[in-house]
Short mmCIF file of C-alpha atoms in Angstrom, two decimals:
data_model
loop_
_atom_site.label_atom_id
_atom_site.label_comp_id
_atom_site.label_asym_id
_atom_site.label_seq_id
_atom_site.Cartn_x
_atom_site.Cartn_y
_atom_site.Cartn_z
CA MET T 1 141.39 79.41 77.50
CA ILE T 2 144.33 81.78 77.78
CA TYR T 3 144.75 85.28 76.37
CA SER T 4 148.30 86.23 75.48
CA ASN T 5 147.82 88.99 72.86
CA GLU T 6 149.23 86.46 70.40
CA ASP T 7 146.73 85.09 67.85
CA THR T 8 148.17 81.58 68.03
CA HIS T 9 147.75 81.54 71.82
CA GLY T 10 144.26 82.78 72.55
CA GLY T 11 144.40 86.27 71.11
CA SER T 12 143.93 89.47 73.07
CA LEU T 13 142.17 89.95 76.39
CA LEU T 14 140.84 93.21 74.95
CA ASP T 15 138.47 91.21 72.74
CA ALA T 16 137.05 89.43 75.81
CA VAL T 17 136.58 92.73 77.65
CA LYS T 18 134.76 94.16 74.62
CA ILE T 19 132.32 91.24 74.76
CA GLU T 20 131.83 90.93 78.52
CA LEU T 21 131.65 94.52 79.74
CA PRO T 22 128.67 95.57 77.53
CA ARG T 23 126.55 92.70 78.83
CA SER T 24 127.53 93.15 82.48
CA THR T 25 125.37 94.56 85.25
CA ASP T 26 128.16 94.28 87.83
CA ALA T 27 131.82 94.60 86.88
CA ALA T 28 135.04 94.95 88.87
CA ILE T 29 138.45 95.58 87.34
CA ALA T 30 141.53 95.71 89.55
CA SER T 31 144.81 96.59 87.85
CA GLY T 32 148.19 97.88 88.92
CA TYR T 33 148.13 100.51 86.20
CA VAL T 34 145.59 101.91 83.73
CA SER T 35 145.87 104.00 80.57
CA ASP T 36 143.73 106.97 79.56
CA ASP T 37 142.92 105.54 76.13
CA ILE T 38 141.44 102.33 77.53
CA VAL T 39 139.52 104.13 80.28
CA SER T 40 138.09 106.50 77.65
CA GLU T 41 137.16 103.65 75.33
CA PHE T 42 135.08 101.86 77.97
CA GLU T 43 133.84 104.92 79.87
CA PRO T 44 130.34 104.76 78.33
CA GLU T 45 129.97 101.18 79.57
CA PHE T 46 131.00 102.21 83.10
CA TYR T 47 128.23 104.81 83.11
CA ARG T 48 125.66 102.47 81.53
CA ILE T 49 126.17 99.92 84.32
CA ALA T 50 125.90 102.53 87.07
CA GLU T 51 122.96 104.35 85.47
CA ASN T 52 120.93 101.14 85.21
CA GLY T 53 121.25 100.25 88.87
CA GLY T 54 124.34 98.09 88.55
CA ARG T 55 127.80 98.51 90.02
CA PHE T 56 131.08 99.29 88.30
CA ARG T 57 134.34 99.47 90.25
CA LEU T 58 137.87 100.14 88.97
CA LEU T 59 140.87 99.82 91.29
CA VAL T 60 144.13 101.50 90.25
CA GLY T 61 146.48 99.56 92.46
CA MET T 62 149.81 101.43 92.31
CA ALA T 63 148.57 105.02 92.04
CA PHE T 64 148.38 105.90 95.74
CA HIS T 65 152.08 105.35 96.40
CA GLU T 66 153.61 105.97 92.96
CA GLY T 67 151.45 108.90 91.85
CA LEU T 68 149.77 109.62 88.50
CA SER T 69 150.27 112.12 85.70
CA ALA T 70 148.23 115.29 86.17
CA LYS T 71 146.17 114.47 83.08
CA LYS T 72 145.36 110.93 84.19
CA LEU T 73 144.58 111.97 87.76
CA LYS T 74 142.18 114.64 86.53
CA HIS T 75 140.49 112.22 84.13
CA LEU T 76 140.05 109.46 86.69
CA ARG T 77 138.62 111.86 89.25
CA GLU T 78 136.15 113.14 86.66
CA VAL T 79 135.07 109.58 85.82
CA ASP T 80 134.74 108.80 89.51
CA ALA T 81 132.58 111.86 90.14
CA LYS T 82 130.21 110.95 87.31
CA LEU T 83 129.98 107.32 88.45
CA LYS T 84 129.22 108.44 92.01
CA SER T 85 126.46 110.72 90.70
CA LEU T 86 124.85 107.71 89.02
CA SER T 87 125.42 105.10 91.73
CA ASP T 88 126.99 105.42 95.17
CA ARG T 89 128.20 101.81 94.82
CA SER T 90 130.35 102.59 91.78
CA GLY T 91 133.57 104.52 91.36
CA ILE T 92 137.32 104.64 90.83
CA PHE T 93 139.40 103.45 93.79
CA VAL T 94 143.04 103.31 94.83
CA CYS T 95 144.64 100.83 97.24
CA TYR T 96 146.10 102.69 100.22
CA SER T 97 146.95 99.81 102.58
CA ARG T 98 149.77 98.62 100.30
CA ARG T 99 150.55 98.49 96.60
CA PHE T 100 148.25 96.26 94.54
CA HIS T 101 149.95 94.84 91.45
CA GLY T 102 147.42 92.19 90.42
CA LYS T 103 145.18 92.14 87.35
CA ILE T 104 141.59 90.96 87.80
CA TYR T 105 138.61 91.29 85.46
CA SER T 106 135.24 90.20 86.84
CA PHE T 107 132.01 90.51 84.84
CA LYS T 108 128.54 89.51 86.00
CA GLY T 109 125.29 89.70 84.06
CA GLU T 110 121.81 88.22 84.10
CA GLY T 111 122.41 84.65 85.23
CA SER T 112 125.99 84.53 83.96
CA GLY T 113 129.44 85.77 84.73
CA ARG T 114 133.06 85.47 83.69
CA ALA T 115 136.31 86.32 85.41
CA TYR T 116 139.89 86.56 84.19
CA VAL T 117 143.16 86.74 86.10
CA GLY T 118 146.61 87.24 84.67
CA SER T 119 149.26 89.79 83.81
CA SER T 120 147.44 92.38 81.68
CA ASN T 121 147.02 95.86 83.09
CA PHE T 122 143.89 97.79 82.08
CA SER T 123 145.86 99.56 79.37
CA ILE T 124 146.34 99.29 75.62
CA SER T 125 149.77 97.73 76.11
CA GLY T 126 148.46 95.19 78.62
CA LEU T 127 145.28 94.28 76.76
CA ARG T 128 146.63 94.22 73.21
CA GLU T 129 150.30 95.01 72.64
CA ASN T 130 152.53 93.21 75.16
CA LEU T 131 152.98 89.47 75.27
CA GLU T 132 150.92 88.60 78.35
CA CYS T 133 149.30 85.58 79.97
CA ASN T 134 145.73 85.66 81.29
CA ALA T 135 143.28 82.86 81.97
CA GLU T 136 139.56 82.62 82.57
CA ILE T 137 138.61 81.30 86.00
CA LEU T 138 136.26 78.37 85.40
CA ASP T 139 136.45 76.40 88.64
CA GLU T 140 133.52 77.33 90.90
CA ASP T 141 135.53 77.19 94.12
CA ALA T 142 138.23 79.38 92.59
CA ARG T 143 135.58 81.82 91.36
CA THR T 144 134.03 82.00 94.83
CA GLY T 145 137.47 82.63 96.30
CA LEU T 146 138.13 85.34 93.72
CA ASP T 147 134.83 87.07 94.53
CA GLY T 148 135.86 87.12 98.19
CA TYR T 149 139.27 88.53 97.31
CA ILE T 150 137.71 91.26 95.14
CA ASP T 151 135.51 92.29 98.08
CA TYR T 152 138.63 92.29 100.27
CA ILE T 153 140.73 94.58 98.06
CA PHE T 154 137.83 96.99 97.52
CA ASN T 155 137.05 97.00 101.25
CA GLN T 156 137.44 100.41 102.93
CA ASP T 157 140.29 99.04 105.05
CA ASN T 158 142.33 98.60 101.86
CA SER T 159 140.95 100.98 99.27
CA VAL T 160 139.52 104.47 99.11
CA SER T 161 137.78 106.52 96.45
CA ILE T 162 140.29 108.36 94.29
CA ALA T 163 138.49 111.55 95.35
CA ASP T 164 139.48 110.88 98.96
CA ALA T 165 143.13 110.02 98.28
CA ASP T 166 145.86 112.65 98.52
CA ILE T 167 147.72 111.70 95.33
CA ALA T 168 150.53 113.94 94.10
CA ALA T 169 150.49 114.44 90.34
CA LEU T 170 153.89 113.60 88.85
CA GLY T 171 156.12 116.60 88.27
CA THR T 172 154.06 119.01 90.36
CA ASP T 173 155.47 121.08 93.21
CA GLU T 174 153.71 118.79 95.70
CA TYR T 175 155.31 115.69 94.14
CA LYS T 176 158.76 117.33 94.14
CA LYS T 177 158.26 118.36 97.77
CA ARG T 178 157.53 114.76 98.79
CA ILE T 179 160.81 113.46 97.38
CA ALA T 180 163.02 116.50 98.13
CA ILE T 181 166.09 116.13 100.32
CA GLU T 182 165.69 118.89 102.91
CA THR T 183 166.98 118.13 106.39
CA LEU T 184 170.48 116.92 105.45
CA ASP T 185 171.44 120.47 104.49
CA ASP T 186 170.62 121.59 108.04
CA LEU T 187 172.88 119.03 109.73
CA GLU T 188 176.19 119.85 111.32
CA ARG T 189 179.16 118.80 109.16
CA TYR T 190 182.62 117.52 110.13
CA ASP T 191 185.72 116.13 108.42
CA PRO T 192 185.55 112.28 108.26
CA GLU T 193 189.35 112.20 108.00
CA THR T 194 189.48 113.11 111.70
CA ILE T 195 188.17 109.67 112.68
CA ASP T 196 190.40 106.58 112.38
CA THR T 197 188.32 103.40 112.52
CA ALA T 198 191.23 100.96 112.40
CA SER T 199 191.19 100.18 116.12
CA LEU T 200 187.48 100.67 116.78
CA GLN T 201 185.00 97.92 117.58
CA TYR T 202 181.98 97.73 115.31
CA PHE T 203 178.76 95.90 114.59
CA ASP T 204 176.85 95.57 111.32
CA TYR T 205 173.14 96.16 110.91
CA PRO T 206 171.91 94.03 107.96
CA LEU T 207 169.66 96.16 105.76
CA THR T 208 168.69 93.02 103.84
CA ARG T 209 166.64 92.08 106.90
CA ALA T 210 164.60 95.29 106.60
CA ALA T 211 164.44 95.12 102.80
CA SER T 212 162.84 91.66 102.87
CA SER T 213 159.43 93.19 103.58
CA GLU T 214 157.85 95.92 101.45
CA LYS T 215 156.13 97.38 104.51
CA SER T 216 159.13 97.15 106.85
CA ASN T 217 160.29 100.24 108.71
CA LEU T 218 162.89 100.74 105.99
CA ASN T 219 160.00 100.94 103.52
CA ALA T 220 157.50 102.63 105.84
CA TYR T 221 156.21 104.74 102.94
CA PHE T 222 154.46 101.64 101.59
CA GLY T 223 152.60 101.00 104.81
CA LYS T 224 148.98 101.96 105.26
CA GLY T 225 148.17 105.58 104.42
CA ARG T 226 146.92 107.95 107.09
CA TRP T 227 144.08 110.42 107.23
CA SER T 228 145.40 113.98 106.97
CA ARG T 229 143.64 116.67 108.98
CA ALA T 230 145.08 119.31 106.65
CA THR T 231 143.64 117.87 103.45
CA GLY T 232 140.81 115.70 104.77
CA LYS T 233 142.15 112.87 102.62
CA ILE T 234 144.13 109.65 103.04
CA LYS T 235 147.81 110.46 102.50
CA PRO T 236 150.89 108.21 102.22
CA ARG T 237 153.45 108.25 104.99
CA GLN T 238 156.57 110.33 104.36
CA TRP T 239 158.86 108.91 101.69
CA TYR T 240 161.98 109.30 103.85
CA GLU T 241 160.45 107.94 107.08
CA VAL T 242 162.77 105.18 108.37
CA GLU T 243 163.19 103.39 111.69
CA LEU T 244 165.34 100.28 111.98
CA ILE T 245 164.58 97.33 114.26
CA ALA T 246 167.65 95.58 115.65
CA PRO T 247 167.32 91.83 116.33
CA ARG T 248 168.35 90.42 119.70
CA GLU T 249 171.73 89.23 118.42
CA ILE T 250 172.60 92.86 117.70
CA ASN T 251 170.91 94.85 120.48
CA SER T 252 172.44 92.53 123.09
CA LEU T 253 176.00 93.42 122.06
CA SER T 254 178.04 95.34 124.61
CA ILE T 255 178.91 98.03 122.05
CA TYR T 256 175.29 98.56 120.97
CA PRO T 257 174.00 102.08 121.86
CA GLN T 258 171.37 102.47 124.55
CA GLY T 259 169.38 105.69 124.43
CA GLU T 260 170.60 108.89 122.77
CA PHE T 261 173.82 108.89 120.74
CA THR T 262 175.56 110.86 118.01
CA ALA T 263 176.28 109.33 114.60
CA PHE T 264 179.18 110.68 112.55
CA THR T 265 178.57 109.48 109.00
CA SER T 266 181.31 108.44 106.60
CA ASP T 267 180.36 111.31 104.27
CA GLY T 268 180.62 114.05 106.90
CA TYR T 269 177.19 114.48 108.50
CA VAL T 270 176.50 114.60 112.23
CA MET T 271 173.13 113.05 113.12
CA ASN T 272 171.39 112.90 116.46
CA MET T 273 170.17 109.35 117.00
CA MET T 274 168.54 107.22 119.65
CA THR T 275 167.55 103.65 120.44
CA SER T 276 164.32 102.91 122.27
CA GLY T 277 161.70 100.24 122.94
CA ASP T 278 162.21 96.74 124.31
CA ASN T 279 165.94 96.04 124.61
CA TYR T 280 166.54 99.36 122.83
CA LYS T 281 165.74 97.59 119.56
CA ASN T 282 164.41 100.64 117.67
CA ILE T 283 167.11 102.69 115.93
CA ARG T 284 166.02 106.11 114.70
CA SER T 285 167.16 109.66 114.03
CA THR T 286 165.93 112.56 116.13
CA PRO T 287 164.03 114.78 116.17
CA LYS T 288 162.68 113.34 112.87
CA LEU T 289 162.57 109.80 111.50
CA THR T 290 163.16 111.29 108.05
CA ILE T 291 166.75 112.39 108.76
CA LEU T 292 168.10 108.83 108.80
CA GLY T 293 165.82 107.99 105.86
CA GLU T 294 167.13 110.89 103.79
CA TRP T 295 170.70 109.84 104.45
CA ILE T 296 170.13 106.19 103.47
CA LYS T 297 167.80 106.77 100.52
CA SER T 298 169.71 109.74 99.09
CA LYS T 299 172.83 107.58 98.83
CA LEU T 300 170.84 104.90 96.99
CA GLN T 301 169.08 107.45 94.77
CA ASN T 302 172.30 109.32 93.95
CA SER T 303 173.98 106.07 92.94
CA GLY T 304 171.13 105.35 90.52
CA VAL T 305 169.88 102.12 92.12
CA LEU T 306 166.72 103.49 93.75
CA ALA T 307 163.98 105.48 92.03
CA PRO T 308 161.92 107.76 94.28
CA LEU T 309 158.70 106.21 95.64
CA THR T 310 159.83 102.64 94.96
CA PRO T 311 160.74 100.03 97.62
CA ILE T 312 164.27 99.25 98.76
CA THR T 313 164.78 95.56 98.04
CA SER T 314 167.64 93.10 98.37
CA GLU T 315 168.26 93.67 94.66
CA THR T 316 168.55 97.43 95.29
CA LEU T 317 171.22 96.81 97.91
CA ALA T 318 173.04 94.30 95.70
CA LYS T 319 173.26 96.90 92.91
CA TYR T 320 174.51 99.48 95.42
CA GLY T 321 177.22 97.06 96.51
CA LYS T 322 176.65 97.28 100.25
CA ASP T 323 173.83 95.72 102.25
CA ASN T 324 174.54 96.82 105.81
CA LEU T 325 175.14 99.81 108.05
CA ARG T 326 178.38 99.54 109.99
CA PHE T 327 178.46 101.21 113.41
CA TYR T 328 181.95 101.85 114.86
CA LYS T 329 181.94 102.78 118.53
CA ILE T 330 184.17 105.82 119.04
CA GLU T 331 183.36 106.29 122.70
CA GLU T 332 180.26 106.21 124.88
CA ASN T 333 177.29 107.58 122.89
CA LYS T 334 179.41 108.37 119.81
CA TYR T 335 179.51 106.22 116.67
CA TYR T 336 181.00 106.41 113.19
CA VAL T 337 178.49 105.03 110.64
CA GLU T 338 179.24 103.75 107.14
CA PHE T 339 176.88 102.85 104.31
#
């Protein structure tokens, strides 16, 4: 049986949720996104399960890294607090180890249980309005595997209570601070016309290599969150944190920098840089990793191909029209850098 939100192809998954959740004693829903209207509609069932000794868990998979509206964040934290007061096994969670984009609905009752996997977010558009594709998991081995995966994504190494996550509400001063370009304005400036690259040797660093992994050092923001002493909560890494890893075919070149060097960018900034680690493979800005990140990401954001708090992918670079950093060696420890 599939659920597509089309009557001729199984109807809406919302109808299945309306049947299964009220007769569940243990329910887990994991969704990339949720909507307030759907959470409100089923809120009484969440509390019923928790109040009667059962367990209800909702994972909002993209919230930790992408943020939530102030209204939705407040609502979800209120629901979480009430669930926790009824059962310490229940609650609203966010995935902080990486973004979770799946959609899982697992319902268990007295001697029975059903589970569904597909494309529908826990939202009115996902459960009723969009054309989607969801299927019930009937195979016992697949169901056992799904139960194990649900335990894995809700495990404390991957997820945390929404009350313990430092999530910036969209549009707030804290959110704006996280995506603000700050350090570039403090950099020394120069006239790029003073550097002629025609006779200079160069090497290219392929950003496609770093963009191939969501948690690469180009996309460090999407790595595992860290506990913040200041807030006492799990907080994402800095949005502009970037460190590049040069493969052996690049860091073995005779013109590759070793140690501290100065980068003169093609748009007039002067950045202090360094390479470190085995074979000097790590390329970073100093004294902060965010300086190089601000330079790279601001160019992508200003060109309209990268939205804040979203990963740089090969598609992002293709839209930008350039997928590498070019390092021209001016002289020892001085490089002209284009992107």
